[in-house]
Amino acid sequence: MKLDSIFKAIGVETEDDINRLTEYFLVTQEESPEQVNLIHPNEVLKAIRHFVSDSASPNKVTAHKPTVEFDSSAAERDSGNDAGYWNALASVLPHSHELKWDALLEGMQKYHGVLAQRAKLIEETDKLQNQNSELRMLLQQYIGSRGNQDLQIPPTHTIPSEVLRDYAIDS
């Protein structure tokens, strides 16, 4: 189906046309004329253009007929109503609809601002949670350190017992 469409577009209708088209894709070697090679893929479009231009002759009717026929006897187009047409086209939507669209746009912009602010807050919350977990690990290392046992008043005696239970440290 696709090949038929391509052939129709470039004006190939008969087997002879296919044979003529094939000749545009072949290159003979100067050293050995019996050896024939294909042209480079980058040259295919040029070959097709040459085929189309060579096969287009004044007495050959093309397969494509214009879809719109112009009446050459018709008077020149009157362009006096163009301004009125474009002015009418500019007011296709009533003013009330335009106001609704403006309100919708304003609401969407505010919503976008809220979402952007929320994204920043989520990012900040994630950073604070990471920082909090790092600080908890440091505090646990500090409280559990063996050097604290040598002090006269170890830090575990000054920290409330419920905090120590959270870290499962024996005082």
mmCIF file of C-alpha atoms in Angstrom:
data_model
loop_
_atom_site.group_PDB
_atom_site.id
_atom_site.type_symbol
_atom_site.label_atom_id
_atom_site.label_comp_id
_atom_site.label_asym_id
_atom_site.label_seq_id
_atom_site.Cartn_x
_atom_site.Cartn_y
_atom_site.Cartn_z
ATOM 1 C CA MET A 1 0.000 0.000 0.000
ATOM 2 C CA LYS A 2 2.761 2.459 0.937
ATOM 3 C CA LEU A 3 4.813 1.609 -2.138
ATOM 4 C CA ASP A 4 1.790 2.168 -4.377
ATOM 5 C CA SER A 5 1.284 5.588 -2.776
ATOM 6 C CA ILE A 6 4.918 6.505 -3.354
ATOM 7 C CA PHE A 7 4.810 5.328 -6.969
ATOM 8 C CA LYS A 8 1.629 7.307 -7.560
ATOM 9 C CA ALA A 9 3.164 10.426 -6.026
ATOM 10 C CA ILE A 10 6.229 10.348 -8.298
ATOM 11 C CA GLY A 11 4.262 9.330 -11.386
ATOM 12 C CA VAL A 12 5.268 5.675 -11.767
ATOM 13 C CA GLU A 13 2.375 3.849 -13.408
ATOM 14 C CA THR A 14 3.799 1.053 -15.570
ATOM 15 C CA GLU A 15 6.527 -1.546 -15.413
ATOM 16 C CA ASP A 16 8.551 0.528 -17.879
ATOM 17 C CA ASP A 17 8.378 3.445 -15.445
ATOM 18 C CA ILE A 18 9.712 1.182 -12.684
ATOM 19 C CA ASN A 19 12.593 0.060 -14.920
ATOM 20 C CA ARG A 20 13.427 3.690 -15.783
ATOM 21 C CA LEU A 21 13.319 4.603 -12.067
ATOM 22 C CA THR A 22 15.650 1.697 -11.264
ATOM 23 C CA GLU A 23 18.252 3.069 -13.665
ATOM 24 C CA TYR A 24 18.500 6.238 -11.549
ATOM 25 C CA PHE A 25 19.599 4.148 -8.544
ATOM 26 C CA LEU A 26 22.371 2.259 -10.317
ATOM 27 C CA VAL A 27 25.972 3.339 -10.920
ATOM 28 C CA THR A 28 28.290 1.541 -13.338
ATOM 29 C CA GLN A 29 31.995 1.232 -12.564
ATOM 30 C CA GLU A 30 34.350 2.816 -15.113
ATOM 31 C CA GLU A 31 36.901 0.010 -14.686
ATOM 32 C CA SER A 32 34.382 -2.750 -15.334
ATOM 33 C CA PRO A 33 31.170 -1.611 -17.068
ATOM 34 C CA GLU A 34 29.461 -4.944 -16.380
ATOM 35 C CA GLN A 35 29.659 -4.349 -12.603
ATOM 36 C CA VAL A 36 26.754 -2.243 -11.354
ATOM 37 C CA ASN A 37 26.426 -0.825 -7.834
ATOM 38 C CA LEU A 38 23.690 1.046 -6.015
ATOM 39 C CA ILE A 39 24.043 4.764 -5.379
ATOM 40 C CA HIS A 40 24.833 6.044 -1.896
ATOM 41 C CA PRO A 41 21.726 6.374 0.348
ATOM 42 C CA ASN A 42 22.312 10.123 0.628
ATOM 43 C CA GLU A 43 21.874 10.423 -3.150
ATOM 44 C CA VAL A 44 18.452 8.717 -3.308
ATOM 45 C CA LEU A 45 16.448 11.921 -2.991
ATOM 46 C CA LYS A 46 18.439 13.566 -5.781
ATOM 47 C CA ALA A 47 17.888 10.510 -7.997
ATOM 48 C CA ILE A 48 14.137 10.614 -7.404
ATOM 49 C CA ARG A 49 14.063 14.335 -8.183
ATOM 50 C CA HIS A 50 15.954 13.726 -11.437
ATOM 51 C CA PHE A 51 13.518 10.948 -12.342
ATOM 52 C CA VAL A 52 10.494 13.152 -11.661
ATOM 53 C CA SER A 53 11.922 16.103 -13.587
ATOM 54 C CA ASP A 54 12.967 13.887 -16.517
ATOM 55 C CA SER A 55 9.636 12.069 -16.668
ATOM 56 C CA ALA A 56 7.562 15.256 -16.458
ATOM 57 C CA SER A 57 6.782 16.163 -20.037
ATOM 58 C CA PRO A 58 4.295 18.665 -21.394
ATOM 59 C CA ASN A 59 2.250 16.011 -23.214
ATOM 60 C CA LYS A 60 2.085 13.616 -20.246
ATOM 61 C CA VAL A 61 -0.891 14.185 -17.967
ATOM 62 C CA THR A 62 0.056 14.133 -14.291
ATOM 63 C CA ALA A 63 -1.755 11.842 -11.909
ATOM 64 C CA HIS A 64 -2.441 14.661 -9.464
ATOM 65 C CA LYS A 65 -5.251 17.010 -10.271
ATOM 66 C CA PRO A 66 -5.712 20.101 -8.186
ATOM 67 C CA THR A 67 -8.319 19.621 -5.506
ATOM 68 C CA VAL A 68 -9.491 23.227 -5.831
ATOM 69 C CA GLU A 69 -10.213 24.634 -9.219
ATOM 70 C CA PHE A 70 -10.092 28.371 -9.672
ATOM 71 C CA ASP A 71 -12.455 30.176 -11.919
ATOM 72 C CA SER A 72 -10.238 32.384 -14.027
ATOM 73 C CA SER A 73 -13.227 34.353 -15.275
ATOM 74 C CA ALA A 74 -14.227 35.382 -11.740
ATOM 75 C CA ALA A 75 -13.631 38.962 -10.737
ATOM 76 C CA GLU A 76 -10.768 39.893 -8.442
ATOM 77 C CA ARG A 77 -11.361 39.176 -4.774
ATOM 78 C CA ASP A 78 -12.894 42.033 -2.875
ATOM 79 C CA SER A 79 -10.744 42.708 0.169
ATOM 80 C CA GLY A 80 -12.957 45.464 1.559
ATOM 81 C CA ASN A 81 -14.582 43.178 4.119
ATOM 82 C CA ASP A 82 -11.317 41.829 5.501
ATOM 83 C CA ALA A 83 -11.142 44.289 8.398
ATOM 84 C CA GLY A 84 -14.711 43.501 9.401
ATOM 85 C CA TYR A 85 -14.015 39.784 9.261
ATOM 86 C CA TRP A 86 -10.974 40.035 11.532
ATOM 87 C CA ASN A 87 -12.783 42.357 13.960
ATOM 88 C CA ALA A 88 -15.664 39.884 14.194
ATOM 89 C CA LEU A 89 -13.221 37.039 14.693
ATOM 90 C CA ALA A 90 -11.557 38.921 17.551
ATOM 91 C CA SER A 91 -14.851 38.948 19.465
ATOM 92 C CA VAL A 92 -15.768 35.288 19.077
ATOM 93 C CA LEU A 93 -15.790 34.773 22.841
ATOM 94 C CA PRO A 94 -18.166 36.952 24.834
ATOM 95 C CA HIS A 95 -16.670 39.292 27.421
ATOM 96 C CA SER A 96 -18.094 37.192 30.289
ATOM 97 C CA HIS A 97 -16.191 34.130 29.037
ATOM 98 C CA GLU A 98 -13.022 36.170 28.781
ATOM 99 C CA LEU A 99 -13.466 37.252 32.409
ATOM 100 C CA LYS A 100 -13.920 33.614 33.445
ATOM 101 C CA TRP A 101 -10.734 32.595 31.651
ATOM 102 C CA ASP A 102 -8.842 35.483 33.275
ATOM 103 C CA ALA A 103 -10.115 34.416 36.707
ATOM 104 C CA LEU A 104 -9.138 30.823 35.975
ATOM 105 C CA LEU A 105 -5.660 31.927 34.935
ATOM 106 C CA GLU A 106 -5.237 33.973 38.107
ATOM 107 C CA GLY A 107 -6.416 31.040 40.246
ATOM 108 C CA MET A 108 -4.058 28.638 38.509
ATOM 109 C CA GLN A 109 -1.140 31.019 39.029
ATOM 110 C CA LYS A 110 -1.939 31.232 42.756
ATOM 111 C CA TYR A 111 -2.217 27.439 42.904
ATOM 112 C CA HIS A 112 1.146 27.137 41.181
ATOM 113 C CA GLY A 113 2.628 29.462 43.813
ATOM 114 C CA VAL A 114 1.169 27.341 46.633
ATOM 115 C CA LEU A 115 2.553 24.167 45.068
ATOM 116 C CA ALA A 116 5.988 25.737 44.638
ATOM 117 C CA GLN A 117 5.976 26.881 48.284
ATOM 118 C CA ARG A 118 4.864 23.395 49.372
ATOM 119 C CA ALA A 119 7.717 21.813 47.386
ATOM 120 C CA LYS A 120 10.202 24.093 49.152
ATOM 121 C CA LEU A 121 8.736 23.185 52.550
ATOM 122 C CA ILE A 122 8.932 19.467 51.778
ATOM 123 C CA GLU A 123 12.556 19.862 50.745
ATOM 124 C CA GLU A 124 13.292 21.808 53.934
ATOM 125 C CA THR A 125 11.518 19.148 56.036
ATOM 126 C CA ASP A 126 13.619 16.412 54.438
ATOM 127 C CA LYS A 127 16.804 18.330 55.232
ATOM 128 C CA LEU A 128 15.712 18.861 58.846
ATOM 129 C CA GLN A 129 14.854 15.171 59.245
ATOM 130 C CA ASN A 130 18.298 14.191 57.952
ATOM 131 C CA GLN A 131 19.960 16.709 60.251
ATOM 132 C CA ASN A 132 17.879 15.458 63.197
ATOM 133 C CA SER A 133 18.895 11.837 62.601
ATOM 134 C CA GLU A 134 22.570 12.861 62.357
ATOM 135 C CA LEU A 135 22.304 14.807 65.633
ATOM 136 C CA ARG A 136 20.601 11.839 67.341
ATOM 137 C CA MET A 137 23.460 9.582 66.265
ATOM 138 C CA LEU A 138 26.039 12.080 67.584
ATOM 139 C CA LEU A 139 24.186 12.420 70.894
ATOM 140 C CA GLN A 140 24.003 8.640 71.237
ATOM 141 C CA GLN A 141 27.738 8.382 70.580
ATOM 142 C CA TYR A 142 28.416 11.132 73.127
ATOM 143 C CA ILE A 143 26.235 9.595 75.816
ATOM 144 C CA GLY A 144 27.565 6.087 75.229
ATOM 145 C CA SER A 145 31.205 7.178 75.177
ATOM 146 C CA ARG A 146 33.481 5.412 77.745
ATOM 147 C CA GLY A 147 35.216 8.695 78.541
ATOM 148 C CA ASN A 148 32.047 9.934 80.259
ATOM 149 C CA GLN A 149 32.368 7.291 82.977
ATOM 150 C CA ASP A 150 35.646 8.851 84.209
ATOM 151 C CA LEU A 151 34.008 12.245 84.874
ATOM 152 C CA GLN A 152 32.870 13.214 88.408
ATOM 153 C CA ILE A 153 29.384 14.047 87.059
ATOM 154 C CA PRO A 154 28.794 12.125 83.834
ATOM 155 C CA PRO A 155 26.402 13.702 81.285
ATOM 156 C CA THR A 156 24.022 10.803 81.745
ATOM 157 C CA HIS A 157 23.278 12.107 85.297
ATOM 158 C CA THR A 158 22.236 15.543 84.031
ATOM 159 C CA ILE A 159 19.961 14.323 81.217
ATOM 160 C CA PRO A 160 16.380 13.415 82.188
ATOM 161 C CA SER A 161 15.802 9.681 82.447
ATOM 162 C CA GLU A 162 13.087 9.609 79.737
ATOM 163 C CA VAL A 163 15.628 10.900 77.202
ATOM 164 C CA LEU A 164 18.060 8.210 78.229
ATOM 165 C CA ARG A 165 15.357 5.559 77.760
ATOM 166 C CA ASP A 166 14.878 6.794 74.184
ATOM 167 C CA TYR A 167 18.529 6.019 73.543
ATOM 168 C CA ALA A 168 18.515 2.811 75.601
ATOM 169 C CA ILE A 169 21.544 3.883 77.655
ATOM 170 C CA ASP A 170 22.063 2.524 81.146
ATOM 171 C CA SER A 171 23.237 5.120 83.670
#
